[in-house]
Coordinates of C-alpha atoms in Angstrom, one line a residue:
M17 CA -5.2 -56.5 10.9
K18 CA -6.4 -59.9 12.2
A19 CA -4.6 -60.4 15.6
Y20 CA -4.4 -63.5 17.8
L21 CA -3.5 -63.8 21.4
A22 CA -1.2 -66.3 23.1
V23 CA -1.4 -66.6 26.9
D24 CA 1.8 -68.5 27.7
I25 CA 2.4 -69.3 31.4
G26 CA 5.5 -70.9 32.7
A27 CA 6.6 -72.0 36.2
S28 CA 8.0 -68.6 37.0
S29 CA 6.2 -66.1 34.8
G30 CA 3.5 -65.6 32.2
R31 CA 2.9 -63.3 29.3
H32 CA 0.2 -62.2 26.8
I33 CA 1.6 -62.0 23.3
L34 CA -0.4 -60.7 20.4
G35 CA 0.6 -61.9 16.9
W36 CA -0.5 -61.2 13.4
V37 CA 0.7 -61.7 9.8
A38 CA 1.9 -58.7 7.8
E39 CA 3.0 -59.4 4.2
G40 CA 3.9 -62.9 5.0
T41 CA 5.9 -62.0 8.1
L42 CA 4.9 -62.8 11.7
V43 CA 4.7 -59.9 14.0
L44 CA 4.7 -60.2 17.8
R45 CA 3.7 -57.7 20.5
E46 CA 3.8 -58.3 24.2
V47 CA 1.0 -56.6 26.1
H48 CA 1.2 -58.0 29.6
R49 CA 3.7 -59.9 31.7
F50 CA 3.4 -61.2 35.2
S51 CA 5.1 -63.4 37.8
N52 CA 4.1 -66.9 38.9
R53 CA 5.4 -68.6 42.0
L54 CA 4.6 -71.4 44.4
H55 CA 2.9 -70.9 47.7
S56 CA 2.8 -73.1 50.8
R57 CA -0.8 -74.1 51.6
E58 CA -1.9 -76.7 54.0
G59 CA 1.5 -78.2 54.0
H60 CA 1.8 -78.4 50.2
L61 CA 3.5 -76.4 47.4
C62 CA 0.6 -74.9 45.4
W63 CA -0.2 -72.7 42.5
D64 CA -2.3 -69.6 43.0
M65 CA -5.0 -70.2 40.4
E66 CA -7.0 -67.1 41.4
Q67 CA -4.0 -64.9 40.8
L68 CA -3.3 -66.5 37.5
F69 CA -6.9 -66.1 36.3
A70 CA -6.8 -62.5 37.5
E71 CA -3.6 -61.9 35.4
I72 CA -5.2 -63.5 32.4
V73 CA -8.2 -61.1 32.6
Q74 CA -6.0 -58.1 33.2
G75 CA -4.0 -59.0 30.1
L76 CA -7.2 -59.3 28.0
A77 CA -8.3 -55.9 29.3
Q78 CA -4.9 -54.5 28.3
C79 CA -5.6 -55.6 24.7
K80 CA -8.7 -53.5 24.8
E81 CA -6.7 -50.6 26.2
E82 CA -4.2 -50.8 23.4
G83 CA -6.9 -51.0 20.7
I84 CA -6.1 -54.5 19.5
I85 CA -9.0 -57.0 19.9
P86 CA -7.9 -60.6 19.1
V87 CA -10.1 -62.7 16.9
S88 CA -9.1 -65.7 19.1
M89 CA -6.9 -66.6 22.1
G90 CA -5.4 -69.7 23.6
I91 CA -3.7 -70.7 26.9
D92 CA -0.7 -72.9 27.3
T93 CA 1.1 -73.9 30.5
W94 CA 3.3 -76.6 32.0
A95 CA 2.0 -80.1 32.2
V96 CA 0.8 -82.8 34.7
D97 CA -0.7 -80.5 37.4
F98 CA -4.5 -80.5 37.7
L99 CA -7.6 -79.5 39.6
L100 CA -10.5 -81.7 40.6
L101 CA -14.0 -80.2 40.2
D102 CA -17.2 -81.0 42.1
R103 CA -20.7 -81.2 40.6
Q104 CA -21.0 -77.4 40.5
G105 CA -17.7 -77.0 38.8
K106 CA -15.9 -75.7 41.9
P107 CA -12.4 -76.8 42.7
L108 CA -11.9 -79.4 45.3
G109 CA -8.6 -78.8 47.2
N110 CA -5.6 -76.8 46.0
A111 CA -3.7 -76.8 42.7
V112 CA -0.7 -78.8 44.1
S113 CA 2.5 -78.4 42.2
Y114 CA 4.5 -81.2 40.6
R115 CA 7.4 -80.0 42.8
D116 CA 5.5 -81.0 46.0
S117 CA 6.7 -84.0 47.9
R118 CA 3.3 -85.7 48.1
T119 CA 4.1 -88.2 45.4
Q120 CA 7.0 -89.8 47.4
G121 CA 6.4 -93.6 47.3
M122 CA 3.4 -93.4 45.0
D123 CA 5.2 -95.0 42.2
R124 CA 5.5 -98.2 44.2
L125 CA 1.7 -98.2 44.7
V126 CA 1.1 -97.7 41.0
E127 CA 3.6 -100.4 40.1
A128 CA 1.9 -102.9 42.4
R129 CA -1.1 -102.7 40.0
I130 CA 0.7 -102.2 36.7
S131 CA 4.4 -102.9 36.0
P132 CA 6.6 -100.1 34.7
E133 CA 7.3 -102.2 31.6
E134 CA 3.6 -102.6 30.8
L135 CA 2.8 -99.0 31.6
Y136 CA 5.4 -97.7 29.2
A137 CA 4.3 -100.2 26.5
R138 CA 0.8 -98.8 26.8
T139 CA 1.5 -95.0 27.2
G140 CA 5.1 -94.4 26.1
I141 CA 5.5 -91.9 28.9
Q142 CA 8.7 -91.8 30.8
K143 CA 8.6 -92.4 34.5
Q144 CA 8.8 -89.1 36.5
A145 CA 7.6 -89.2 40.1
F146 CA 5.4 -86.1 39.6
N147 CA 3.4 -87.4 36.6
T148 CA -0.3 -87.1 37.0
I149 CA -0.7 -90.8 37.4
Y150 CA 1.3 -90.6 40.6
Q151 CA -0.3 -87.4 41.8
L152 CA -3.7 -89.0 41.5
M153 CA -2.5 -91.9 43.6
A154 CA -1.4 -89.4 46.2
V155 CA -4.9 -87.9 46.3
K156 CA -6.4 -91.4 46.5
Q157 CA -4.2 -92.3 49.5
Q158 CA -4.0 -89.0 51.3
E159 CA -7.4 -87.3 50.5
P160 CA -9.7 -90.1 49.3
A161 CA -12.8 -88.0 49.9
L162 CA -11.7 -85.6 47.1
L163 CA -11.6 -88.4 44.6
E164 CA -15.0 -89.6 45.6
Q165 CA -16.6 -86.2 45.3
A166 CA -14.8 -85.2 42.1
Q167 CA -16.7 -85.1 38.9
R168 CA -14.1 -83.9 36.5
L169 CA -10.3 -83.5 36.2
L170 CA -8.9 -80.5 34.3
L171 CA -5.2 -79.9 33.8
V172 CA -4.1 -76.3 34.6
P173 CA -4.5 -74.7 31.1
E174 CA -7.9 -76.4 30.7
Y175 CA -9.0 -75.1 34.1
L176 CA -8.0 -71.6 33.2
T177 CA -9.8 -71.9 29.8
Y178 CA -12.9 -73.2 31.7
R179 CA -12.8 -70.1 34.0
L180 CA -12.8 -67.9 30.8
T181 CA -15.6 -69.7 29.0
G182 CA -17.6 -71.9 31.4
R183 CA -16.8 -75.0 29.2
R184 CA -14.8 -77.9 30.4
E185 CA -12.7 -79.4 27.7
S186 CA -9.6 -81.7 27.7
E187 CA -6.8 -81.3 25.2
Y188 CA -4.8 -84.1 23.7
T189 CA -1.2 -83.0 23.9
N190 CA -1.3 -82.1 27.6
A191 CA -3.3 -85.2 28.4
T192 CA -0.6 -87.5 27.1
T193 CA 1.8 -86.3 29.8
T194 CA -0.4 -87.7 32.5
G195 CA 0.7 -91.3 31.9
L196 CA -2.9 -92.2 31.4
V197 CA -3.4 -91.9 27.6
N198 CA -2.8 -95.0 25.4
A199 CA -0.2 -94.1 22.8
Q200 CA -1.8 -96.4 20.2
T201 CA -5.5 -95.4 20.6
K202 CA -4.6 -91.8 21.5
T203 CA -7.3 -91.6 24.1
W204 CA -7.6 -92.3 27.9
D205 CA -6.5 -95.9 28.6
E206 CA -9.6 -97.2 30.5
E207 CA -7.9 -100.4 31.6
I208 CA -5.2 -98.3 33.4
L209 CA -7.9 -96.1 35.0
D210 CA -9.8 -99.1 36.2
R211 CA -6.8 -101.0 37.6
L212 CA -5.7 -97.9 39.5
G213 CA -9.2 -97.1 40.7
Y214 CA -9.4 -93.7 39.0
P215 CA -13.0 -92.9 38.2
R216 CA -13.6 -92.8 34.4
R217 CA -16.0 -89.8 34.9
L218 CA -13.1 -87.6 35.6
F219 CA -11.7 -87.8 32.1
G220 CA -13.4 -86.0 29.2
E221 CA -13.2 -86.5 25.5
L222 CA -9.8 -85.4 24.2
R223 CA -9.8 -82.5 21.8
Q224 CA -7.1 -81.7 19.2
P225 CA -5.2 -78.4 19.1
G226 CA -7.4 -75.9 17.2
F227 CA -10.6 -76.9 18.8
S228 CA -12.9 -74.0 19.5
V229 CA -14.2 -73.9 23.1
G230 CA -16.4 -70.9 22.4
G231 CA -16.5 -67.3 23.4
L232 CA -15.7 -65.6 26.6
S233 CA -18.3 -65.9 29.4
P234 CA -20.7 -62.9 29.9
Q235 CA -18.9 -62.1 33.2
V236 CA -15.5 -62.0 31.5
Q237 CA -16.8 -60.0 28.6
E238 CA -18.1 -57.4 31.0
R239 CA -14.7 -57.2 32.7
V240 CA -12.5 -57.0 29.6
G241 CA -14.8 -55.1 27.2
F242 CA -15.0 -57.5 24.3
D243 CA -15.6 -61.1 23.2
C244 CA -13.4 -63.4 21.2
Q245 CA -13.1 -67.1 20.3
V246 CA -11.2 -69.2 22.8
L247 CA -9.3 -72.1 21.1
L248 CA -7.3 -74.9 22.6
P249 CA -3.8 -74.5 21.3
A250 CA -1.3 -77.3 22.0
T251 CA -1.9 -76.5 25.7
H252 CA 1.3 -78.2 26.9
D253 CA 3.9 -75.6 26.5
T254 CA 6.5 -78.0 25.1
A255 CA 4.0 -79.1 22.4
S256 CA 3.6 -75.5 21.4
A257 CA 7.3 -74.8 21.5
F258 CA 8.1 -77.8 19.2
L259 CA 5.5 -76.4 16.7
A260 CA 7.6 -73.2 16.4
V261 CA 11.0 -74.8 15.7
P262 CA 12.2 -73.7 12.2
A263 CA 14.3 -76.9 12.2
K264 CA 17.3 -77.5 10.1
E265 CA 17.0 -80.9 8.3
N266 CA 18.1 -83.8 10.6
G267 CA 18.3 -81.4 13.6
V268 CA 17.2 -82.2 17.1
Y269 CA 14.8 -79.9 18.9
L270 CA 15.7 -78.3 22.3
S271 CA 13.0 -76.4 24.0
S272 CA 15.0 -74.5 26.6
G273 CA 13.3 -73.0 29.6
T274 CA 12.7 -74.0 33.2
W275 CA 12.9 -77.5 31.8
S276 CA 15.0 -78.6 28.9
L277 CA 13.1 -80.9 26.5
L278 CA 15.4 -82.4 23.9
G279 CA 14.2 -84.7 21.1
T280 CA 12.6 -85.0 17.7
E281 CA 9.2 -85.4 16.0
L282 CA 8.1 -88.8 14.9
P283 CA 5.0 -90.1 13.1
A284 CA 4.7 -93.0 15.6
P285 CA 5.7 -93.7 19.2
V286 CA 8.8 -95.7 20.2
L287 CA 7.5 -98.1 22.9
T288 CA 10.5 -100.5 23.2
E289 CA 12.0 -101.6 26.5
E290 CA 15.3 -100.0 25.5
S291 CA 13.5 -96.7 25.1
R292 CA 11.9 -97.0 28.5
R293 CA 15.3 -97.8 30.2
C294 CA 16.8 -94.6 28.6
N295 CA 13.8 -92.7 30.0
F296 CA 12.6 -91.2 26.7
T297 CA 9.0 -90.1 26.5
N298 CA 6.5 -90.1 23.7
E299 CA 4.3 -87.1 24.2
G300 CA 1.4 -86.4 21.8
G301 CA 1.8 -83.4 19.5
Y302 CA -0.1 -81.4 16.9
Q303 CA -2.0 -83.6 14.4
Y304 CA -1.0 -86.7 16.3
R305 CA 2.7 -86.3 15.8
F306 CA 4.8 -87.6 18.7
R307 CA 7.4 -85.6 20.5
Y308 CA 10.0 -88.2 21.3
L309 CA 12.2 -86.5 23.9
K310 CA 14.0 -86.5 27.1
N311 CA 13.2 -84.2 30.0
I312 CA 16.3 -82.5 31.5
M313 CA 16.2 -80.3 34.6
G314 CA 17.1 -77.2 32.6
L315 CA 17.3 -73.6 33.4
W316 CA 15.5 -74.2 36.8
M317 CA 19.0 -74.8 38.2
L318 CA 20.4 -71.6 36.9
Q319 CA 17.3 -69.6 37.9
S320 CA 17.5 -71.0 41.4
T321 CA 21.2 -70.3 41.6
R322 CA 20.7 -66.7 40.6
R323 CA 17.8 -66.2 43.0
E324 CA 19.9 -67.5 45.9
A325 CA 22.8 -65.2 45.0
G326 CA 20.6 -62.2 45.8
E327 CA 18.5 -59.7 43.9
G328 CA 21.5 -57.8 42.6
T329 CA 22.7 -60.8 40.6
S330 CA 21.5 -60.6 37.0
F331 CA 21.6 -63.5 34.5
A332 CA 24.3 -61.7 32.6
A333 CA 26.4 -61.5 35.8
L334 CA 25.8 -65.2 36.5
E335 CA 26.8 -66.1 33.0
Q336 CA 30.0 -64.0 33.2
A337 CA 30.9 -65.6 36.6
A338 CA 30.5 -69.0 35.0
R339 CA 32.7 -68.0 32.1
D340 CA 35.4 -66.7 34.4
A341 CA 35.4 -70.1 36.3
G342 CA 35.1 -72.1 33.2
E343 CA 38.0 -74.5 34.1
F344 CA 36.2 -75.7 37.2
P345 CA 36.2 -79.5 36.7
S346 CA 33.2 -80.9 38.6
R347 CA 30.2 -82.3 36.7
I348 CA 26.9 -83.5 38.1
D349 CA 23.8 -85.4 36.9
V350 CA 21.4 -82.5 36.4
N351 CA 18.4 -84.9 36.6
H352 CA 19.3 -86.0 40.1
P353 CA 16.1 -85.9 42.2
S354 CA 17.8 -83.6 44.8
F355 CA 17.5 -80.7 42.3
L356 CA 13.7 -80.9 41.8
A357 CA 12.7 -78.6 44.8
P358 CA 15.7 -78.1 47.1
E359 CA 15.8 -75.7 49.9
S360 CA 19.1 -74.5 48.5
M361 CA 20.1 -75.3 44.9
G362 CA 23.7 -74.3 45.7
E363 CA 23.9 -76.6 48.6
A364 CA 22.3 -79.4 46.6
V365 CA 25.0 -79.1 43.9
R366 CA 27.8 -78.9 46.5
S367 CA 26.4 -81.9 48.3
L368 CA 26.3 -84.1 45.1
C369 CA 29.9 -83.0 44.3
R370 CA 31.0 -84.2 47.7
E371 CA 29.1 -87.5 47.4
T372 CA 30.8 -88.1 44.0
G373 CA 34.3 -87.2 45.2
Q374 CA 34.7 -84.1 43.1
P375 CA 35.9 -80.6 44.0
V376 CA 33.2 -78.7 45.8
P377 CA 32.3 -75.3 44.3
A378 CA 33.5 -72.5 46.6
T379 CA 32.3 -69.4 44.6
L380 CA 29.2 -68.4 42.7
G381 CA 31.2 -68.7 39.4
E382 CA 32.4 -72.2 40.2
L383 CA 28.8 -73.2 41.1
A384 CA 27.4 -71.7 37.9
A385 CA 30.2 -73.2 35.8
C386 CA 29.4 -76.7 37.2
V387 CA 25.8 -76.3 36.3
Y388 CA 26.4 -74.9 32.8
H389 CA 28.9 -77.6 31.8
S390 CA 26.7 -80.3 33.3
L391 CA 23.7 -79.2 31.3
A392 CA 25.7 -79.2 28.1
Q393 CA 27.0 -82.6 28.8
S394 CA 23.5 -83.9 29.5
Y395 CA 22.4 -82.6 26.1
A396 CA 25.2 -84.4 24.4
R397 CA 24.5 -87.7 26.1
S398 CA 20.8 -87.4 25.3
I399 CA 21.5 -86.8 21.6
Q400 CA 23.7 -89.9 21.5
E401 CA 20.9 -91.9 23.1
L402 CA 18.3 -90.4 20.7
S403 CA 20.4 -91.4 17.7
A404 CA 20.8 -94.9 19.0
L405 CA 17.1 -95.3 19.7
T406 CA 15.9 -93.8 16.4
G407 CA 18.7 -95.1 14.2
K408 CA 19.2 -91.6 12.8
S409 CA 22.2 -89.3 12.7
Y410 CA 21.5 -85.7 13.8
T411 CA 23.5 -82.8 12.4
A412 CA 22.3 -79.7 14.3
V413 CA 20.7 -78.6 17.5
N414 CA 17.7 -76.2 17.2
V415 CA 17.1 -74.3 20.4
V416 CA 13.9 -72.3 21.1
G417 CA 12.6 -70.6 24.2
G418 CA 14.2 -68.4 26.8
G419 CA 17.4 -70.5 26.9
S420 CA 18.1 -69.6 23.2
R421 CA 19.3 -66.2 24.5
D422 CA 22.0 -67.8 26.7
S423 CA 25.0 -67.5 24.5
Y424 CA 27.3 -69.3 26.9
L425 CA 25.0 -72.3 27.2
N426 CA 24.7 -72.4 23.4
Q427 CA 28.5 -72.3 23.0
L428 CA 29.0 -75.1 25.6
T429 CA 26.2 -77.1 23.9
A430 CA 27.9 -76.8 20.5
Q431 CA 31.3 -77.9 22.0
A432 CA 29.8 -80.8 24.0
T433 CA 27.7 -82.2 21.1
G434 CA 30.1 -81.3 18.2
L435 CA 27.1 -79.9 16.4
P436 CA 26.1 -76.4 15.2
V437 CA 23.5 -74.8 17.4
Y438 CA 20.8 -72.6 15.8
A439 CA 19.2 -70.5 18.5
G440 CA 15.8 -68.9 18.3
P441 CA 13.1 -67.8 18.3
T442 CA 13.0 -66.9 22.0
E443 CA 9.2 -66.8 22.3
G444 CA 8.9 -70.3 20.8
T445 CA 6.1 -71.4 23.0
A446 CA 3.9 -68.4 22.4
L447 CA 4.6 -68.7 18.7
G448 CA 3.5 -72.3 18.6
N449 CA 0.3 -71.3 20.5
L450 CA -0.3 -68.6 17.9
L451 CA 0.4 -70.9 14.9
V452 CA -2.4 -73.3 15.9
Q453 CA -4.8 -70.3 16.0
M454 CA -3.6 -69.0 12.7
L455 CA -3.8 -72.4 11.1
A456 CA -7.4 -72.8 12.4
Q457 CA -8.2 -69.4 10.7
G458 CA -6.5 -70.3 7.4
E459 CA -3.6 -67.9 7.7
F460 CA -1.3 -70.7 6.5
P461 CA -2.1 -73.7 4.4
D462 CA -0.2 -76.1 6.6
L463 CA 2.3 -76.4 9.4
A464 CA 5.3 -76.5 6.9
A465 CA 4.3 -73.1 5.6
A466 CA 3.9 -71.7 9.1
R467 CA 7.3 -72.9 10.0
R468 CA 8.8 -71.3 6.9
A469 CA 7.2 -68.0 7.9
I470 CA 8.9 -68.3 11.4
R471 CA 12.3 -68.9 9.7
H472 CA 11.7 -65.8 7.5
S473 CA 10.4 -63.6 10.4
F474 CA 12.9 -64.2 13.2
P475 CA 16.7 -64.1 13.1
M476 CA 18.5 -67.2 14.4
K477 CA 21.9 -67.1 16.0
E478 CA 24.3 -69.7 14.8
V479 CA 27.0 -71.1 17.1
F480 CA 29.5 -73.6 15.7
P481 CA 31.8 -76.0 17.7
C482 CA 35.3 -74.7 18.2

C-alpha cells in the first residue's frame, strides 16, 4: 500500500489524514487531530507556530506508531499570514494573524502609491484589509527594523515546511493571495514591490503544486522514526479544496469552512473594473487555473456563536435552535467588518440589526437563524454576481469542506439560490492536498481522473429547492 499524508491546518483545528488508492477507490484515515487558536502576544493576535510544528511532528510520529509510513506528505493552511526570517533563518517577530487590527488604515498608505484600480488590474486580487500587501505595510510603518533585517518571507505553510526540511520554498497558489503576484506573468510583481518599498530579496521563486522540497531533516527523522518526501501541495487550503470538488457540470464551487469561498474555475483571470467593484478575486490554482471567487465570512460566525453560548452547546443544538426560530426575519451583511474579530459575535450581530432598524435577536435560536439565513442569502447574491461577470448560467452548488455536513445551511442555500446542492466530500481540503501528491506519483493520469475517483469514492448528499 502506497500511502500519502495530508497535514491540513485551519484557523481552529488541524488534522493529519493518510490517503491511498485501493482498487480505484480513495481511502482516508485520520491519525491525528489538534486544536489551533489565537494568542495575545505583545498586543497582537498571533498564531503559536511552535505548537503547530510540535503537533505536525507528533502526527508524523503517530503514522509510525500505526505502521503506515507515507511516501510523501504536504502541508496546507489558510492564506495571507507570514513570518519574516533573518540571515540564520530564525523568525523575526511573531506570526501575527490576519484577524489582528494592525492593518487598520494601511490600505490608504498602499493606495497612495498604487490605486485600487491599478492594483486589481495587475493582480486580480480582491481588496481585503488583512491581505499580505497591507500586513507588510503595517510592518513597514510599525516595526521598520524587522523589514530591514528580514532576508526572506514565508507564508505559514511554507514556514512549517521549512521547519520540517530546512529548505525555504514559496508556493504559487498561496502567493497569489498576497496581492503581490501579477495575474498575467504569474510571478511576483516587482513594480508593485518597488513602489511599496518591499525588498525584493524577501520573495523567492514560485513553485507549482507537486514540487518536491526534499526529505525530512535529520533532526525530524530522529524524532519521528522515518523519512519521506515533502511536497508542496496547493498550500492554500482553498486551492486544495477546489481541487477535490467532484463538480456537476455548470456548478459553482463552495468551499465551506471558517470562510466560505464561492466561485468557479477559469482558464484566465477576470481583471475588469466591474469585477473589482463586485469584490471577486482571481486566486491562482493548480496548473495555473484561476479560482474566480468571492470570500464570504462563513462558518466563523456560527463557530463563534456556539462558543459564546457555552461548552454545553453542540453544533447540532445550535442548528436545531436556528430551525426552531426559522421565521425570525432579520438579515445582515455577513461580510460586515464588525464580524472579523469581535469581542462578542452575538453582540456584533445584534448591533448591526439595531443599526439597520431590524428586530434584534433575543434568543440563541433567533441569533443563529439570523446568521444561517444571512449566509444563504449571501451565497445567492454571489452566484447572481458570478453569473453576470462570467456570462454563464450555473445549475448547481457543489459544497465541500466541514460546512457540507450542515444540513440546515445546505437546505437554506438550495432555497435561496433555487439550485440543487450537492454536499461532500467533507474532507475536501485534505483530499485536494492528497490528490496533488498522488498525481505527482502517477496514481492518476490527470486531474479529471482524480476527480472521477473522488466522485466514485465518497457519497454526496443531494438537497433540492422546495
